[in-house]
Coordinates of C-alpha atoms in Angstrom, one line a residue:
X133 CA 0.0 0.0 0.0
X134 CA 2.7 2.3 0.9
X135 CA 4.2 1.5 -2.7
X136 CA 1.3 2.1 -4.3
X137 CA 0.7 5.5 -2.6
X138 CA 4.2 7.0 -3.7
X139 CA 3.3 5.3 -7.3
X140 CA 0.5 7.8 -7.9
X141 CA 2.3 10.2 -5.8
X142 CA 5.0 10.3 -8.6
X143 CA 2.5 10.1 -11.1
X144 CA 0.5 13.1 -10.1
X145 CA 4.1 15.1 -9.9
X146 CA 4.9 14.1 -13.6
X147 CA 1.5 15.1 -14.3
X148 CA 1.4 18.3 -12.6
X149 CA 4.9 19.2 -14.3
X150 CA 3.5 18.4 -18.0
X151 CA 0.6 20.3 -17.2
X152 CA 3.1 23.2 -16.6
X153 CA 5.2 22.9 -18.9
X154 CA 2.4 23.1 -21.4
X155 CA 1.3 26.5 -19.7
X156 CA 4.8 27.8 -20.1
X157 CA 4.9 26.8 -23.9
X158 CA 1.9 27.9 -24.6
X159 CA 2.0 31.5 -23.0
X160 CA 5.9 31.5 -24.8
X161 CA 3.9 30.8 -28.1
X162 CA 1.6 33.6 -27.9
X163 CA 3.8 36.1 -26.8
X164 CA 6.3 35.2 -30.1
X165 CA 2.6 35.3 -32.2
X166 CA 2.2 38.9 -30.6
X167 CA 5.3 40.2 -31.6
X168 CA 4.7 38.6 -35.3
X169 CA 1.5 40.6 -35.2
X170 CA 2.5 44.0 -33.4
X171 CA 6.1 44.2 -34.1
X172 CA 6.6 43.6 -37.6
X173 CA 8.0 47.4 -37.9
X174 CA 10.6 46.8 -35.4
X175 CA 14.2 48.1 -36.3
X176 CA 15.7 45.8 -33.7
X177 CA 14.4 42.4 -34.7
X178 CA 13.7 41.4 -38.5
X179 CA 10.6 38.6 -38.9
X180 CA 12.7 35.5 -38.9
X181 CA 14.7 36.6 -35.5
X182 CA 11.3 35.9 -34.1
X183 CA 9.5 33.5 -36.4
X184 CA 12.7 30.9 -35.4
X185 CA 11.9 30.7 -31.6
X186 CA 7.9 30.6 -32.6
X187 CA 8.3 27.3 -34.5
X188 CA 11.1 26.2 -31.9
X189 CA 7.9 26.9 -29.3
X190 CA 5.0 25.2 -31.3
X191 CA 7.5 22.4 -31.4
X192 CA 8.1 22.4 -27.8
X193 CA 4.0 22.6 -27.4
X194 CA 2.9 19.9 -29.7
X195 CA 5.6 17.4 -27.9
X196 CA 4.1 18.1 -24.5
X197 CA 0.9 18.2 -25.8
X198 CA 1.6 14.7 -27.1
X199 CA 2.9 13.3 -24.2
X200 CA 0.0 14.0 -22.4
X201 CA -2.1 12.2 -25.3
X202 CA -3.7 15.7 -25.9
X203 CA -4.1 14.2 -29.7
X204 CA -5.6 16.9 -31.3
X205 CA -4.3 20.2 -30.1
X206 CA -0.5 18.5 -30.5
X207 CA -1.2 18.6 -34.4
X208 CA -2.7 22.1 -34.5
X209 CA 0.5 23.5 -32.9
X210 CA 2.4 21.8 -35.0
X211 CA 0.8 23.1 -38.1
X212 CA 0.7 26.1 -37.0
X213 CA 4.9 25.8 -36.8
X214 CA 4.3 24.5 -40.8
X215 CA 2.4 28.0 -41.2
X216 CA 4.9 29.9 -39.6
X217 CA 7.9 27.8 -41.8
X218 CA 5.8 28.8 -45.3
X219 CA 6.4 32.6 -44.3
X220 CA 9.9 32.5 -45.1
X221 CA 10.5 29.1 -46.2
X222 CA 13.8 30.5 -47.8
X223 CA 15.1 31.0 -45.0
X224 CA 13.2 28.1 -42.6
X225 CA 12.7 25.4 -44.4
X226 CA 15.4 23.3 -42.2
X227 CA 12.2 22.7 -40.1
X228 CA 10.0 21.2 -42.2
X229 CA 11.9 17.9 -41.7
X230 CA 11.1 17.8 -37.7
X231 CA 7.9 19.2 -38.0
X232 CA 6.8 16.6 -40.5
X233 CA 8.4 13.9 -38.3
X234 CA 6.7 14.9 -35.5
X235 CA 3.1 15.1 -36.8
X236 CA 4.1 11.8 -38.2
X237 CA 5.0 10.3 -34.9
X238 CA 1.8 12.2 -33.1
X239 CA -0.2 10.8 -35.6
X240 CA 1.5 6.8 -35.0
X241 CA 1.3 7.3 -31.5
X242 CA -2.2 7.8 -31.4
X243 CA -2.5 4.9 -33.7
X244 CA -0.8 2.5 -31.0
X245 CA -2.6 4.0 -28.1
X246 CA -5.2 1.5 -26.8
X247 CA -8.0 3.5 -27.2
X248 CA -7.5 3.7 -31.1
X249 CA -5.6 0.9 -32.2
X250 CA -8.8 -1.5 -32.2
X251 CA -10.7 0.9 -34.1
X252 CA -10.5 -0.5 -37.1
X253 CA -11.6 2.0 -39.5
X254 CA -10.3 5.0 -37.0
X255 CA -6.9 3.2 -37.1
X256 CA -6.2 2.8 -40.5
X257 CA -7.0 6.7 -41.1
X258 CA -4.6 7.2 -38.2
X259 CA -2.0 5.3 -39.9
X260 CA -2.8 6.7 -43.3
X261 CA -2.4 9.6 -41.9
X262 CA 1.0 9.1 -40.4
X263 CA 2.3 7.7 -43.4
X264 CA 1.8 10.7 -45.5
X265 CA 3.4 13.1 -42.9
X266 CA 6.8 10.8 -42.3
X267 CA 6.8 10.3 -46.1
X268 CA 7.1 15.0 -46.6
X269 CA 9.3 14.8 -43.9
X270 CA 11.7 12.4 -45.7
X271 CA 10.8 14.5 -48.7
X272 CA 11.8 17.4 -47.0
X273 CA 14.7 15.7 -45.9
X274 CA 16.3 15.6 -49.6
X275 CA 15.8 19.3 -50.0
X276 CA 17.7 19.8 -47.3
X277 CA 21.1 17.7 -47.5
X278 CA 23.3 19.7 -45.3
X279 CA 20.6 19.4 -42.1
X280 CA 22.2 17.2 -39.6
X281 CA 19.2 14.7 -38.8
X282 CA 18.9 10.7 -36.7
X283 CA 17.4 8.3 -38.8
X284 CA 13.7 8.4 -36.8
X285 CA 12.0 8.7 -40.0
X286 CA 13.0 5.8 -41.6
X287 CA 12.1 3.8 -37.9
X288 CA 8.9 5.7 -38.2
X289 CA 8.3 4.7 -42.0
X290 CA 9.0 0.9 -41.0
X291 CA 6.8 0.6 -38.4
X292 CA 4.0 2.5 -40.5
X293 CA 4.5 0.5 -43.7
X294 CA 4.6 -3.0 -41.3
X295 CA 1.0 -2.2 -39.6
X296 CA 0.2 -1.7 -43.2
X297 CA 0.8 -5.3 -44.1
X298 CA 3.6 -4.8 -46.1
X299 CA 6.0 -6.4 -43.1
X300 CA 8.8 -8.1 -45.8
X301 CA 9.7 -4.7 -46.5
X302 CA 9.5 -3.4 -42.9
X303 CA 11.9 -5.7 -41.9
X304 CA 14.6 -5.1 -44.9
X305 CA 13.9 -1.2 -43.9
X306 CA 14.5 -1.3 -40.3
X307 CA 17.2 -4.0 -40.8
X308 CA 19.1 -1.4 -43.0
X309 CA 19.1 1.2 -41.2
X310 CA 19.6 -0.4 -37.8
X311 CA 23.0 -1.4 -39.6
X312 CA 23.6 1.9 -40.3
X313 CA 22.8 2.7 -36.5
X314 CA 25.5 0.3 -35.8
X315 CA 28.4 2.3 -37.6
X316 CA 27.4 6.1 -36.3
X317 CA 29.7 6.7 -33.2
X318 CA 27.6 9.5 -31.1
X319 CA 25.9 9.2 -27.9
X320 CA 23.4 7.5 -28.2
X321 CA 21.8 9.1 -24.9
X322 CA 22.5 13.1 -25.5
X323 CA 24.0 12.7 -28.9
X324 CA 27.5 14.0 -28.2
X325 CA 29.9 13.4 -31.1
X326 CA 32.4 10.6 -30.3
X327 CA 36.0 12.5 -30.9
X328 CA 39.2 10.0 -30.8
X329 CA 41.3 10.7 -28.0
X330 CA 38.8 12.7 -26.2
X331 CA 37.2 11.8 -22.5
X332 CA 33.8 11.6 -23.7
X333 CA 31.7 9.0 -25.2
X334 CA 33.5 6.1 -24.1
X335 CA 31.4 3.6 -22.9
X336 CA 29.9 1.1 -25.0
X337 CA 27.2 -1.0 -24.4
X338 CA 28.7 -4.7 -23.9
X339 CA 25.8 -7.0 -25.2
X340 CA 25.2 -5.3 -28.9
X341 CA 29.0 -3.5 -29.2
X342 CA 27.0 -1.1 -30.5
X343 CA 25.5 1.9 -28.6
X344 CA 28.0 4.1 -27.2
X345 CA 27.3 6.8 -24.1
X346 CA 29.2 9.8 -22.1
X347 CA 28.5 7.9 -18.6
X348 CA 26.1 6.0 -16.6
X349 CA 23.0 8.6 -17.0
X350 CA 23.1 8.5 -20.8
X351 CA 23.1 5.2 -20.8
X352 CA 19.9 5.1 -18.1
X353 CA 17.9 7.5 -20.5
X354 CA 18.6 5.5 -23.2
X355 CA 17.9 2.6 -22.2
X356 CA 13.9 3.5 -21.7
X357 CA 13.9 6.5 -23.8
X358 CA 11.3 8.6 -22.6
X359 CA 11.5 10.7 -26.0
X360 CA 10.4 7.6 -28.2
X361 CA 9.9 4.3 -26.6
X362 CA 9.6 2.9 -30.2
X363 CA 13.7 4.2 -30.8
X364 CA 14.9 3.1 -26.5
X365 CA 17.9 0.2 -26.4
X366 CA 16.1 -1.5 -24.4
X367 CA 13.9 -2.5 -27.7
X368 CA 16.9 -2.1 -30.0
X369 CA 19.9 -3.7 -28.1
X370 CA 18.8 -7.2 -29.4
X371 CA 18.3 -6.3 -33.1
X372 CA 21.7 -4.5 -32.9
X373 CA 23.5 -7.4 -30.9
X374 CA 22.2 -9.6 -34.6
X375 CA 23.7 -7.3 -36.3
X376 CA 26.8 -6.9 -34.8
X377 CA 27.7 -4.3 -37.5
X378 CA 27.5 -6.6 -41.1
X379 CA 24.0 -7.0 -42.9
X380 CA 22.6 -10.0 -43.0
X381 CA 18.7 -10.8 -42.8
X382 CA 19.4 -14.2 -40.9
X383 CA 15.8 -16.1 -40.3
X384 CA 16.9 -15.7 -36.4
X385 CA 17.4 -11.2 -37.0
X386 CA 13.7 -10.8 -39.0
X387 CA 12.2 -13.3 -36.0
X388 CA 13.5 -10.6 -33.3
X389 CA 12.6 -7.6 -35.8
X390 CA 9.4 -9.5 -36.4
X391 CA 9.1 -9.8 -32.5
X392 CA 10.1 -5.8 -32.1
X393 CA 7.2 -4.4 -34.4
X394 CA 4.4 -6.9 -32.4
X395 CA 5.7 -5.6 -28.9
X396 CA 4.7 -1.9 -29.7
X397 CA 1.0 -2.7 -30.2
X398 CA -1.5 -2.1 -27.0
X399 CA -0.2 -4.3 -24.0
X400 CA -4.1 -5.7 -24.2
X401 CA -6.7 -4.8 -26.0
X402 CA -9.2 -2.1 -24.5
X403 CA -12.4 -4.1 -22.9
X404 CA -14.6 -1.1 -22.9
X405 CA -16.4 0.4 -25.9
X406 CA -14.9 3.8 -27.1
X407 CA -17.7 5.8 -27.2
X408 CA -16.2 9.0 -28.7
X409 CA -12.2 9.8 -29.9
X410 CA -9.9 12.7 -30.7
X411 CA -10.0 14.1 -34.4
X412 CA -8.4 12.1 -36.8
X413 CA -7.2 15.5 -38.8

């Protein structure tokens, strides 16, 4: 009992601290959308000095928004930061990538929550829907060559096109670029650039030879990933210990691939009728 009373102690903190953060964002937002609107004959600060930290914000709004499964608003902030991207998209159009991934991912995630995913017809427009946004966001991508981007899109793609039906080619697709995972040396927890000689990024993980960190904490976050559960080693660490850096689609690497795409869906499926859901748009 005690347990269980620090369990939804913890839970109402994390709760209270999205609910927060989301306030913060969202006041952030509006003061940035203000300044678009009232300060656009300012000598000091030109459009895109402001329209940057807007989009960063809307970003940082639809993520939280997200988290807290807040389906609907999450996408209208992010296409609001695709709005604010086609007013200079000379100048911003580095963001369309993220933002695209993002509203895929929203969209995916809601797909794979338990109140959708055994919706039929509600699901497949979820995943439809997800599709099309990771597909411009890899389109984006090739416009922009020089951006310095992970490889979520293509884990995004792969899980889409497998719920899809077309799993074959999920499993090449995830296989490839889990291979390519395999030969990037970064943290894999903050990202930090692995530099030879230098003090940082030096452990590795032992069972896949694979995922390298700074220290201890990198490693932790990592290893659940709060960001994207679908993308944490704990999921990953046997597909890259198959691997173990040379391509080869053994029958024993598309099993645990195989294996990997099944474990995202619902823990069980959702015994009570759901009598209304979020926008699919």
């Amino acid at each position: 009992l005690k347990q269980q009373a620090e369990d939804r102690k913890m839970k109402e903190s994390r709760e209270r601290l999205h609910e927060e953060s989301i306030s913060y964002y969202t006041k952030s937002f509006d003061l940035l959308k203000d300044f678009l609107q009232f300060g656009a004959n300012s000598t000091v600060y030109t459009d895109i000095d402001i329209l940057a930290p807007a989009i960063q914000a809307s970003m940082r709004l639809g993520h939280q928004l997200a988290n807290n499964k807040k389906w609907s608003q999450a996408k209208e902030y992010y296409m609001r930061g695709v709005e604010l991207v086609q007013r200079d998209e000379n100048n911003l159009k580095f963001f369309m990538p993220m933002i695209y991934e993002e509203l895929g991912k929203v969209f995916l995630d809601q797909y794979l929550d338990s109140d959708y995913h055994y919706l039929e017809e509600e699901a497949k427009l979820l995943l439809r829907k997800a599709e099309e946004y990771t597909q411009k966001g890899l389109v984006a991508l090739k416009y922009n060559p020089n951006l310095v981007t992970d490889d979520t899109l293509y884990f995004d793609a792969a899980v889409e096109i497998y719920f899809l039906g077309k799993k074959e080619e999920a499993c090449k697709m995830l296989a490839i670029h889990l291979n390519a995972r395999t030969k990037v040396k970064k943290c894999a927890g903050c990202g930090h650039t692995w530099i030879k000689g230098a003090n940082v990024v030096k452990k590795i993980c032992t069972k896949c030879d694979a995922a390298c960190y700074c220290n201890d904490i990198c490693q932790q976050l990592n290893w659940k990933s709060a960001n994207d559960k679908r993308l944490s080693h704990k999921r990953l660490c046997p597909l890259l210990a198959e691997l173990k850096g040379s391509f080869k689609m053994t029958e024993s690497l598309q099993g645990k691939i195989l294996n990997f795409f099944e474990d995202l869906k619902p823990s069980k499926r959702r015994e009570a009728d759901v009598t209304s859901i979020d926008s699919i748009d």
